[in-house]
Coordinates of C-alpha atoms and ligand atoms in Angstrom, one line a residue:
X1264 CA 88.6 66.5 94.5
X1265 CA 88.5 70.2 93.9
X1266 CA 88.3 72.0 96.8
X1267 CA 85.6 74.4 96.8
X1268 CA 84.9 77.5 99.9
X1269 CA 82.9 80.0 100.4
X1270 CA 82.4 83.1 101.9
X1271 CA 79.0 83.5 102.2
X1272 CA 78.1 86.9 104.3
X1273 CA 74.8 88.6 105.6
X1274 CA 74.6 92.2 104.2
X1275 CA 73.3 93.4 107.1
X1276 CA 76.1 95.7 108.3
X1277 CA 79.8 96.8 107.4
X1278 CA 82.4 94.0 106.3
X1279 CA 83.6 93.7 110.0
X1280 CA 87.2 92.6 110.4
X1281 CA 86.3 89.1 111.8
X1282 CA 84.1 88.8 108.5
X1283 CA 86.8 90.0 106.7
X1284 CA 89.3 87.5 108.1
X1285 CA 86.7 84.9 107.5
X1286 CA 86.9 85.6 103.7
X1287 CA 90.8 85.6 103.7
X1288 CA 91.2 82.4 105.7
X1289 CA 88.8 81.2 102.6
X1290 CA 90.5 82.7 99.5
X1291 CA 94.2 81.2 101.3
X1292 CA 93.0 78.3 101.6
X1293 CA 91.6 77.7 98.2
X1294 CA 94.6 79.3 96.9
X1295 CA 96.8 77.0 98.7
X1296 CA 95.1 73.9 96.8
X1297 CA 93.9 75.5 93.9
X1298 CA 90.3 75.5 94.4
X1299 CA 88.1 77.7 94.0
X1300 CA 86.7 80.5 96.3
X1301 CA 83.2 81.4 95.9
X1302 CA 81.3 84.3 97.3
X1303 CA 77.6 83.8 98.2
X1304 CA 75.2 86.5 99.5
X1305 CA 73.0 85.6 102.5
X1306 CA 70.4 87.8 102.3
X1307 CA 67.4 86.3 103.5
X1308 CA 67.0 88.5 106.4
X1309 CA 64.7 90.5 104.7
X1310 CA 64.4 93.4 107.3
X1311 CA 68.5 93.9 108.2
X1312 CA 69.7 93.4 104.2
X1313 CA 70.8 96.6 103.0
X1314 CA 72.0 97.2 99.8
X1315 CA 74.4 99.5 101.6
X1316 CA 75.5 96.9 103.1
X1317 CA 76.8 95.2 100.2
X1318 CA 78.3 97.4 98.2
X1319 CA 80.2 98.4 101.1
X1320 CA 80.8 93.8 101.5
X1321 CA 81.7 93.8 97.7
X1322 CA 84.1 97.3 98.0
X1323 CA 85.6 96.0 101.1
X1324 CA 86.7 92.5 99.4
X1325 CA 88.1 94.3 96.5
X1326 CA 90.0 97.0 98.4
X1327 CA 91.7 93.7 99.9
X1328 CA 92.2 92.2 97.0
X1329 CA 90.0 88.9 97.8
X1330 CA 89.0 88.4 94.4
X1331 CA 86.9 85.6 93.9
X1332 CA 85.9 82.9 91.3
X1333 CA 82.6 82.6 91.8
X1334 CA 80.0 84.8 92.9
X1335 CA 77.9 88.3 92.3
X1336 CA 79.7 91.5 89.7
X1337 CA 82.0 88.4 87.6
X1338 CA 81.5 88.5 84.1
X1339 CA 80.9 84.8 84.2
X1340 CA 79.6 84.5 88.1
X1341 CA 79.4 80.3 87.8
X1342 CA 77.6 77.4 87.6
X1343 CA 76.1 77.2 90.8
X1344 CA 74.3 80.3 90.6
X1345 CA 72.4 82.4 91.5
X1346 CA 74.6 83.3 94.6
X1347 CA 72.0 85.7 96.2
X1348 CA 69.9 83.1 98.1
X1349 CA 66.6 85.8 97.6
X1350 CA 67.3 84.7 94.1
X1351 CA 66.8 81.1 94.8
X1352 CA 63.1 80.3 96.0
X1353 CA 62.0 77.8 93.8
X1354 CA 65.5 75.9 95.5
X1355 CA 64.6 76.2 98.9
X1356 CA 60.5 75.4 98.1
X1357 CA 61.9 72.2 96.3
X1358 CA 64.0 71.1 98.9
X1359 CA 61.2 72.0 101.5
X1360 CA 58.6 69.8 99.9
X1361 CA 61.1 66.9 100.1
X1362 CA 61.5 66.9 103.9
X1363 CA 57.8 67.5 104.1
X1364 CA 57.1 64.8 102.1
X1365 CA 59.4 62.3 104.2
X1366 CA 57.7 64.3 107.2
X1367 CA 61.3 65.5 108.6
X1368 CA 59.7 68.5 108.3
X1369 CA 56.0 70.4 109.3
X1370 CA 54.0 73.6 109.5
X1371 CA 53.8 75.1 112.7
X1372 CA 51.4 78.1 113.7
X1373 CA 52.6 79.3 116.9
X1374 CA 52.0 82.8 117.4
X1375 CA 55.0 84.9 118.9
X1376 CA 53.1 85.2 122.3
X1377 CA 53.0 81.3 122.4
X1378 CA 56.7 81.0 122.0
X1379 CA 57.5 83.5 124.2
X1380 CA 55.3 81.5 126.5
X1381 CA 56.7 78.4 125.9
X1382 CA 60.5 80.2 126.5
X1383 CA 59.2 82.1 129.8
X1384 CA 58.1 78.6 131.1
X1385 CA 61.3 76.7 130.3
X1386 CA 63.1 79.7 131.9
X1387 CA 61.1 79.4 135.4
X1388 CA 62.0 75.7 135.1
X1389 CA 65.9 76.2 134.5
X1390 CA 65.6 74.3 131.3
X1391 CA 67.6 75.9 128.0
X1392 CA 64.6 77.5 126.6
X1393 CA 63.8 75.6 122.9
X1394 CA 60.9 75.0 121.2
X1395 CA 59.1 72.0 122.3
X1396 CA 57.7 70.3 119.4
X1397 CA 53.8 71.1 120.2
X1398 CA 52.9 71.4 116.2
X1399 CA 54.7 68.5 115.1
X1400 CA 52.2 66.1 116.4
X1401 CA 49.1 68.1 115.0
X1402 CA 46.9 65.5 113.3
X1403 CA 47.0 65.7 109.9
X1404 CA 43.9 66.5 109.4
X1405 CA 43.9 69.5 111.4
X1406 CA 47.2 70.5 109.7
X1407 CA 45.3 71.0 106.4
X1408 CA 42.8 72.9 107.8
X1409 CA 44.6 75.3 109.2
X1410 CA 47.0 75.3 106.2
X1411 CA 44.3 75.6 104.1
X1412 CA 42.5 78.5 106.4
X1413 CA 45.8 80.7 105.4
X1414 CA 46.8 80.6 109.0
X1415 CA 50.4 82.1 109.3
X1416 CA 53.2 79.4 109.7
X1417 CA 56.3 78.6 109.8
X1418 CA 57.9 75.3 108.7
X1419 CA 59.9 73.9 111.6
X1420 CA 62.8 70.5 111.1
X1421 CA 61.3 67.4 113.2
X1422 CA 64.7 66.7 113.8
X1423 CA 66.3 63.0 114.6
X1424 CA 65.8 63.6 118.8
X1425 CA 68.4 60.9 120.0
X1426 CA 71.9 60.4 119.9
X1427 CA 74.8 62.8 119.6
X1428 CA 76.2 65.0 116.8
X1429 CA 79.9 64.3 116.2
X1430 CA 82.1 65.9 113.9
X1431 CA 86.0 66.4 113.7
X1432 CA 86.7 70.4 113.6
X1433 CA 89.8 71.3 111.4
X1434 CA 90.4 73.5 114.0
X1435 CA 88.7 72.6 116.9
X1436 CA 89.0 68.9 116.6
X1437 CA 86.1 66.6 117.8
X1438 CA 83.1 68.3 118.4
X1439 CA 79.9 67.1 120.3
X1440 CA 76.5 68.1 120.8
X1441 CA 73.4 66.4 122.4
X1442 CA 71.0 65.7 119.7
X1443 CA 68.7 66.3 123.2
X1444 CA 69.8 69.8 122.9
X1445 CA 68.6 70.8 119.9
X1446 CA 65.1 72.2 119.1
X1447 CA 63.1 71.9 116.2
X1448 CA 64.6 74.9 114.4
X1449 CA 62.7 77.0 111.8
X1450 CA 63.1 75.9 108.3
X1451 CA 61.3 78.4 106.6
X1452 CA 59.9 81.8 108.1
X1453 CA 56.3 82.7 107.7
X1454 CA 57.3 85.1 104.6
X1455 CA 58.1 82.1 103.0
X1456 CA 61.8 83.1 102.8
X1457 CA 64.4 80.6 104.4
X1458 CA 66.7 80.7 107.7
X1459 CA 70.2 81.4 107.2
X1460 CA 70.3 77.8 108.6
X1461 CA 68.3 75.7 106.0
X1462 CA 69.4 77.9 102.7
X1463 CA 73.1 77.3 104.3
X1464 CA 73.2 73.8 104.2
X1465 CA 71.6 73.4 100.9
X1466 CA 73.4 75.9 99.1
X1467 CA 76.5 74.1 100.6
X1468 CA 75.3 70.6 98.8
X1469 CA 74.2 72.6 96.0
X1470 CA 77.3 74.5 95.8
X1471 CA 79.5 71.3 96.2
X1472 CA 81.2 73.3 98.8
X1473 CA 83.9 70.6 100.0
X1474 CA 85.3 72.9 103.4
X1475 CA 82.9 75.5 105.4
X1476 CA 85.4 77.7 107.1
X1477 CA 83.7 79.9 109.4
X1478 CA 84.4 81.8 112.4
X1479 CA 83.7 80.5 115.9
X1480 CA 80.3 81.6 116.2
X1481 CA 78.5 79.6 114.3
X1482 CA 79.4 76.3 116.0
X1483 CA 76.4 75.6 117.3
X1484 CA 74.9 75.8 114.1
X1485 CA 77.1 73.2 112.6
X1486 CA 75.4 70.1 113.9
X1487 CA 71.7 71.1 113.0
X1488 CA 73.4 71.6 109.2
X1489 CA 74.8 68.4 109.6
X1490 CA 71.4 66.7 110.8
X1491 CA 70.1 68.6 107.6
X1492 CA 72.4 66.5 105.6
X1493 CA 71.7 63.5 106.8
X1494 CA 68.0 64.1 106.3
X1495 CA 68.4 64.8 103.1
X1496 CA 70.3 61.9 103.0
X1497 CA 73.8 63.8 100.8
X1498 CA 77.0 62.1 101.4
X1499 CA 78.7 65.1 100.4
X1500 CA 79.2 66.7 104.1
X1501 CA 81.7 69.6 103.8
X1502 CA 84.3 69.4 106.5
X1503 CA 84.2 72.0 108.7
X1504 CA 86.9 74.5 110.2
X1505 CA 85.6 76.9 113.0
X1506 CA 87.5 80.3 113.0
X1507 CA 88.5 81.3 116.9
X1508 CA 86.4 84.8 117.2
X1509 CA 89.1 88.2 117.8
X1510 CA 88.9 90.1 120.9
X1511 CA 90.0 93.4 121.7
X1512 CA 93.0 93.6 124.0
X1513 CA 90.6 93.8 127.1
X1514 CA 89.5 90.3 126.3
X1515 CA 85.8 91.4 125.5
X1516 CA 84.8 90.6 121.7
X1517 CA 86.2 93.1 119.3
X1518 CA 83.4 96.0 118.8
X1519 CA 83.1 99.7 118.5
X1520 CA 84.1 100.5 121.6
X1521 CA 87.3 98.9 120.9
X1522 CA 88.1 101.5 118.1
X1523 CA 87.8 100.6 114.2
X1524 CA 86.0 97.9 113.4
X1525 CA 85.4 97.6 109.6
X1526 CA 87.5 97.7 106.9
X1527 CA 86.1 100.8 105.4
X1528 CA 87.3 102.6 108.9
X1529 CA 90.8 101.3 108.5
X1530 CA 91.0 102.2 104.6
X1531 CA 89.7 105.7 105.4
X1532 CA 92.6 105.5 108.6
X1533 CA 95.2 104.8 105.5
X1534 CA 96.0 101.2 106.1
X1535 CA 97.3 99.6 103.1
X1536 CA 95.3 96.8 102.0
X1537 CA 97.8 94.3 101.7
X1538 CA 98.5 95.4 105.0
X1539 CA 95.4 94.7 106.4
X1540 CA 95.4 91.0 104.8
X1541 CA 99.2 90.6 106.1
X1542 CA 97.8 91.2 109.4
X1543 CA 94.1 89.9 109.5
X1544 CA 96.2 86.6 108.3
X1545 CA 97.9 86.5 111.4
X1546 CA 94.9 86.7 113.8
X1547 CA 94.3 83.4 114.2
X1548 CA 97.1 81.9 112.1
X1549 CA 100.7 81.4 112.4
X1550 CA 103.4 79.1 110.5
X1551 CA 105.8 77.1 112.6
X1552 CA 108.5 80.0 112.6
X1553 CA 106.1 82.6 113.5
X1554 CA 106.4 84.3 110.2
X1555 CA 105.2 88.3 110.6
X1556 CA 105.5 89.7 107.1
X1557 CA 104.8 88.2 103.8
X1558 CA 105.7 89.1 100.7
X1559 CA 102.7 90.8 98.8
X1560 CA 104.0 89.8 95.4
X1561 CA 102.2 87.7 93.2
X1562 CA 99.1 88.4 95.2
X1563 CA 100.1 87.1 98.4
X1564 CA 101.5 83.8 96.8
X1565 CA 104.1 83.2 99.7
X1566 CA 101.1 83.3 102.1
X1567 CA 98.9 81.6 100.1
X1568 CA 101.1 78.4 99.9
X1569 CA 101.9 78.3 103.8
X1570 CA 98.9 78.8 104.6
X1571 CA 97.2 75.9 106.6
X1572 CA 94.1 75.4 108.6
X1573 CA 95.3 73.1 110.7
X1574 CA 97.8 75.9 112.2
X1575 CA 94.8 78.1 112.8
X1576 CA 94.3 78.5 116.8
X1577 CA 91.6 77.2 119.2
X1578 CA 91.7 80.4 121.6
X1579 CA 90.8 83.7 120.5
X1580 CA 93.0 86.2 118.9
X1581 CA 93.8 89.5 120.4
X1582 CA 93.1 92.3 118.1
X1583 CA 96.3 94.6 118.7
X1584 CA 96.4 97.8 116.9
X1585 CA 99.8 99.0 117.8
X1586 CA 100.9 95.7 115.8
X1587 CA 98.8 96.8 112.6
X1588 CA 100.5 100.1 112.9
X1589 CA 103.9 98.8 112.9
X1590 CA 103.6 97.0 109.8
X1591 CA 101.7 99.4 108.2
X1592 CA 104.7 101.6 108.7
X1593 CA 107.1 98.6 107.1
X1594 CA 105.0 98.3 104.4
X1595 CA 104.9 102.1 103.7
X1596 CA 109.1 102.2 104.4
X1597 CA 109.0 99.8 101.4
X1598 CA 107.3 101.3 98.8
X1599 CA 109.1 103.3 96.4
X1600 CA 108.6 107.2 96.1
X1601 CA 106.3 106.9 93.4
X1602 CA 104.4 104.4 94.9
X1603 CA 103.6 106.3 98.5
X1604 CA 102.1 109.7 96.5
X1605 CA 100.2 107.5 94.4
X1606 CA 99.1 105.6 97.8
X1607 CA 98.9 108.7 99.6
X1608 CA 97.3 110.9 96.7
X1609 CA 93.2 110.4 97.8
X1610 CA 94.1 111.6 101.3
X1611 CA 95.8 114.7 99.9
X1612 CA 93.0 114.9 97.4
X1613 CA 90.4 114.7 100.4
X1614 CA 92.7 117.5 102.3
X1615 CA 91.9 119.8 99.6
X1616 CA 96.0 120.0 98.7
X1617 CA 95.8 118.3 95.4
X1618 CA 93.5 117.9 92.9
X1619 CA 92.9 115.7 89.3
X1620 CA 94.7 118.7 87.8
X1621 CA 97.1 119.3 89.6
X1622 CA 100.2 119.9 87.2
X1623 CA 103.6 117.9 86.7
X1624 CA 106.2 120.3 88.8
X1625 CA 103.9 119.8 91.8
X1626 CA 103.1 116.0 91.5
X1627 CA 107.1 115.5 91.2
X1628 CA 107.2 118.1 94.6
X1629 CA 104.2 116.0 96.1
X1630 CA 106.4 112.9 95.2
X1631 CA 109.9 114.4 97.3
X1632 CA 107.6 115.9 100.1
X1633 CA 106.4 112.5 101.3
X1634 CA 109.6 110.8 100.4
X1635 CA 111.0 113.3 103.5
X1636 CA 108.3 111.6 105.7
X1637 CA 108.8 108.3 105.0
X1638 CA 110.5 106.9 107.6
X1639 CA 107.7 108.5 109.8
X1640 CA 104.4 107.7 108.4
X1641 CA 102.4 105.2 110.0
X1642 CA 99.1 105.6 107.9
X1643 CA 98.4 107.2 104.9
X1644 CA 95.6 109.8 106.8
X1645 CA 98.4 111.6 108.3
X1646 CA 100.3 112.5 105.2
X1647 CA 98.5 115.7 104.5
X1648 CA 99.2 116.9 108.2
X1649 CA 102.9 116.2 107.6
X1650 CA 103.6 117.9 104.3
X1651 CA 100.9 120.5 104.1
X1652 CA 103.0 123.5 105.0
X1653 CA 105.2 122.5 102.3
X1654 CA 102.7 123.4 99.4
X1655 CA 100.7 126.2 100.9
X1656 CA 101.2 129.8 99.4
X1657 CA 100.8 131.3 103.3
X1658 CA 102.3 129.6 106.1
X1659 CA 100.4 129.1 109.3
X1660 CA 102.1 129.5 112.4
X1661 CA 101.4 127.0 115.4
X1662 CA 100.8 130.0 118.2
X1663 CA 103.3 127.7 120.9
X1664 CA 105.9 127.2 118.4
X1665 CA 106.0 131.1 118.0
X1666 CA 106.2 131.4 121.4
X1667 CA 108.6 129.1 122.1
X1668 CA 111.0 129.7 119.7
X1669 CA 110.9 132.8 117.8
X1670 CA 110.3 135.1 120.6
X1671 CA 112.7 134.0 122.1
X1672 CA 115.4 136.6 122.8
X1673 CA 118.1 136.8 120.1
X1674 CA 115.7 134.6 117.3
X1675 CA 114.6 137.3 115.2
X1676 CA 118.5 138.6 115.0
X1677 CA 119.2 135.0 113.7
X1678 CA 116.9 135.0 111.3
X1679 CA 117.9 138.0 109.5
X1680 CA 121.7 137.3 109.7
X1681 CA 120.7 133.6 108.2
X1682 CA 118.3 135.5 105.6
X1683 CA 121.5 137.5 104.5
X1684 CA 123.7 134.7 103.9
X1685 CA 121.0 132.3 102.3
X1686 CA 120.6 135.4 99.9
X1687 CA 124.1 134.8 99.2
X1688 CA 124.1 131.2 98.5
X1689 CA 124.0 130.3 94.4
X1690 CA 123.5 126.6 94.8
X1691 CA 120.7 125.7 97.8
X1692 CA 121.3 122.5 98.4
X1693 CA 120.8 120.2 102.0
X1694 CA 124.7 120.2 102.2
X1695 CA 125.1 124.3 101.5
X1696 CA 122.1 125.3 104.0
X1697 CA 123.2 123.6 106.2
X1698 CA 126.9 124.8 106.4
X1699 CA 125.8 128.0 106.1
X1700 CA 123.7 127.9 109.2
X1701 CA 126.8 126.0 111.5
X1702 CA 129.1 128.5 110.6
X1703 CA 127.2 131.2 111.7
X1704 CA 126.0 129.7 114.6
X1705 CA 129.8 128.9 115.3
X1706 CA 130.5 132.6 114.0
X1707 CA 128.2 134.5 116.4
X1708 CA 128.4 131.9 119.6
X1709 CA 125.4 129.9 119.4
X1710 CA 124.4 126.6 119.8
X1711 CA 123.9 124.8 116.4
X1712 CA 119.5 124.6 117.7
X1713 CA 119.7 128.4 118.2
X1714 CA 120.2 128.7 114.8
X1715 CA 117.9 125.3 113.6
X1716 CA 115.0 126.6 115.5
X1717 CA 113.5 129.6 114.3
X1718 CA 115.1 128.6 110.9
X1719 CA 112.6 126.0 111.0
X1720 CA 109.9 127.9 112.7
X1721 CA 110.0 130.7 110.8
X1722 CA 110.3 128.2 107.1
X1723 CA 107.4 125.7 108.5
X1724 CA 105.2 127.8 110.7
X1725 CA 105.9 124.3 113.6
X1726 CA 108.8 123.0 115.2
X1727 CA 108.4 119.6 114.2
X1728 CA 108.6 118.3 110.5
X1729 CA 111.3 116.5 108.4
X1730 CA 115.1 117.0 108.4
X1731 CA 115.3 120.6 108.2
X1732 CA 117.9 121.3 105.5
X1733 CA 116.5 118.6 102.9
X1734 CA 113.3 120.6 103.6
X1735 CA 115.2 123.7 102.8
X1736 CA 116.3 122.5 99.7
X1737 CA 112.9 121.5 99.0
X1738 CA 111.1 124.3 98.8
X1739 CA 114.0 125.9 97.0
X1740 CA 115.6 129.2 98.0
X1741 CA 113.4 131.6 96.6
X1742 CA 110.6 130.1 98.9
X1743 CA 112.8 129.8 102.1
X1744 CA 113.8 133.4 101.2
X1745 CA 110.5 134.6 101.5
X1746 CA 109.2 133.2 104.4
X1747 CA 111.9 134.0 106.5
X1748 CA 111.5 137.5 104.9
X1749 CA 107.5 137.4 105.6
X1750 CA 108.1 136.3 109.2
X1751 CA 110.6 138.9 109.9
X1752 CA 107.7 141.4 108.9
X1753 CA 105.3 139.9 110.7
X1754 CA 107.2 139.2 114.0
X1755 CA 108.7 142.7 113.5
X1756 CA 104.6 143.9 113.5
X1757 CA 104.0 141.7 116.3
X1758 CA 106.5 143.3 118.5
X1759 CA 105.7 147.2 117.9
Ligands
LIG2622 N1 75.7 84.4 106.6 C1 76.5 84.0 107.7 C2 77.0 85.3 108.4 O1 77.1 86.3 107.7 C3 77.6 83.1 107.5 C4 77.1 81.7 107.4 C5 78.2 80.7 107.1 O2 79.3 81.0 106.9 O3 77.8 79.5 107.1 O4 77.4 85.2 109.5

């Protein structure tokens, strides 16, 4: 048997992390068996579906990477098409007119104000509010009528009423629900388009899908797919694998107010992508060793073959973002120096320090600028903060810094007694600066930071940055020159 997932999202919002998450645990898992991984667009709520929305779906999937086999933008999108269910009516109609004909299925015209009747009622009572069935027993007669009248309607499953539901999770093992429980649930809306419920399950059958893997939420929608199946009377029941949903380290459902949320917010933060799949992968999932990083090469191939369902947890996940920036700063330690301004280059783009033509000398600069940050970069968004006083013709000076270290008595005497001897020095290198600036701190009495200080300060315009003498060498000795010269001037003006 191949094994056949989907991911099959709503575009009625951003791809949310969980959603995400959903589509990774999908693409592993096909991966790991060699099936295929099939996206399918849910788009029958006709007033939430934006197109908005999925572009920013599609983007977000191929920012991660989740490629997939079958679905929407492939050259060849698959059999099994079309994968937009809006696309499918005549599918849904056909299927419809085979549970009406076997009456598992029947119009009802309830107005909103008689539901909300009905749901008041069972409310006072302290029964689970449900729809109780009213139009199912309308004579047939009077059925046509009204049918015929044009009376709006909605076509409701006269589902199997005893018994239980039983099916064996992947993840959550044996599941149960009350057949008693369940309500009559609407087939197909009044527009005539389908619930996310019906299209589902036959798009599922349709689709051949062999394993729905789905987060935690829809649970409760499993057994009235399942009842679906069995009133259509398909053997082919997908097994089923309910994701546990990712809270936010409060223990309240991850949202907005727990910080970034979709994956557009954490590509615009400067996560890497295969970051973001390292991590989302571990939400939920974990091998027997507790494996944290995988191997990106090959497209997550090492992942891909450990991955396994049945290692996915029952309780929720805790969505911890000091974790995420950790390995985004492994990840970023291990890329090459070519690799991170190439990574980093649309932030500095964005920042207004580079553009498309920005020429050779400077890409190489860009290139050792960032390699002096490495080891301190945590996400991408930062780089321009951290090397944007290396490539600007005017330095701006941090008002505290100034304060703090190049008033300070004696600072401005350092800097032109190190100005003389960097003047001096033929070959600028990290080793020469910096021998230059021990010996005269040794030469006049001062502790080596005396001399580091305003050095920096008066190079960087800020007291923090990288390791000061691989800066110095850098920017090269005509630019170090030249600031120190330009802040001497300007402190000089400052003081009269
Ligand atoms: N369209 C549903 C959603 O976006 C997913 C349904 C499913 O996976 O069965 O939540």
């Amino acid at each position: 048997m191949t094994i056949r997932v989907r991911f099959a999202p709503s575009p009625t919002g951003f791809l949310h992390v969980g959603g995400a998450r959903t589509a990774l645990y999908n693409w592993l898992y096909a991966r790991h068996n060699k099936g295929t991984f099939i996206l399918r667009i849910e788009d029958t709520d006709e007033a939430r579906s934006t197109d908005e929305s999925l572009s920013a779906i599609l983007s977000g999937l191929r920012w991660l990477g989740l490629t997939w086999d079958e679905g929407p933008g492939l050259q060849n999108e698959g059999a099994f098409g079309p994968y937009f269910q809006m696309a499918r009516p005549d599918v849904y109609r056909k299927h419809l007119d085979v549970l009406l004909a076997q009456e598992k299925a029947y119009p009802c015209f309830c107005t909103k104000d008689d539901l909300e009747q009905m749901r008041n009622r069972a409310l006072l009572s302290k029964r689970a509010p449900k729809y109780d069935g009213r139009c199912r027993d309308l004579p047939k007669a009077e059925r046509e009528r009204r049918l015929c009248a044009g009376e709006p309607h909605v076509f409701r499953f006269a589902r199997p009423s005893e018994g239980a539901i039983q099916f064996n999770d992947i993840v959550k093992g044996l599941v149960s629900f009350e057949s008693e429980l369940l309500d009559d649930f609407v087939l197909v809306k009044s527009s005539g388009v389908p619930t996310f419920m019906f299209a589902g399950a036959v798009d599922d059958h349709l689709m051949k899908i062999t394993h729905v893997i789905r987060g935690d939420d829809h649970l409760s929608n499993t057994p009235r797919q399942i009842q679906l199946f069995e009133a259509f009377g398909w053997k082919d029941m997908p097994a089923y694998a309910h994701i546990s949903m990712i809270h936010g380290p409060d223990g309240a459902r991850l949202s907005k107010r727990h910080g970034a949320t979709s994956i557009e917010e954490f590509q615009k933060a400067g996560y890497l992508p295969e970051v973001m799949l390292n991590y989302l992968a571990l939400l939920g999932w974990s091998t027997s060793d507790s494996q944290q990083l995988f191997s990106p090469k090959e497209n997550f191939k090492e992942m891909a073959e450990k991955f396994e369902l049945e290692r996915c947890q029952r309780s929720p996940a805790v969505f911890d973002t000091e974790k995420l920036k950790w390995m985004n700063g492994v990840y970023i330690r291990q890329l090459t120096k070519d690799e991170l301004r190439d990574r980093a280059w649309p932030y500095l783009k964005e920042a207004g320090l580079v553009t498309d033509s920005t020429d050779e000398p400077t890409k190489t600069f860009v290139r050792e600028a960032l390699a002096l940050e490495q080891e301190k970069l945590v996400v991408l968004s930062e780089a321009p903060h951290l090397i944007d006083f290396l490539l600007v013709k005017e330095v701006v000076f941090d008002p505290e810094s100034v304060e703090k270290v190049l008033k300070k008595e004696g600072a401005l005497a350092v800097l032109e007694g190190i100005l003389l001897e960097f003047e001096k020095l033929d070959v600028f290198t990290t080793q020469n600066t910096e021998a230059v600036c021990r010996s005269f701190a040794e030469a006049k009495g001062l502790k080596a930071g005396q001399v580091f200080h305003p050095v920096r300060v008066a190079v960087s315009g800020r007291t923090k940055g990288p390791s000061l003498f691989h800066m110095l060498e850098l920017l090269g000795k005509t630019t170090v020159v030249d600031r120190i010269k330009k802040t001497l001037d300007g402190a000089h003006l400052s003081a009269r």
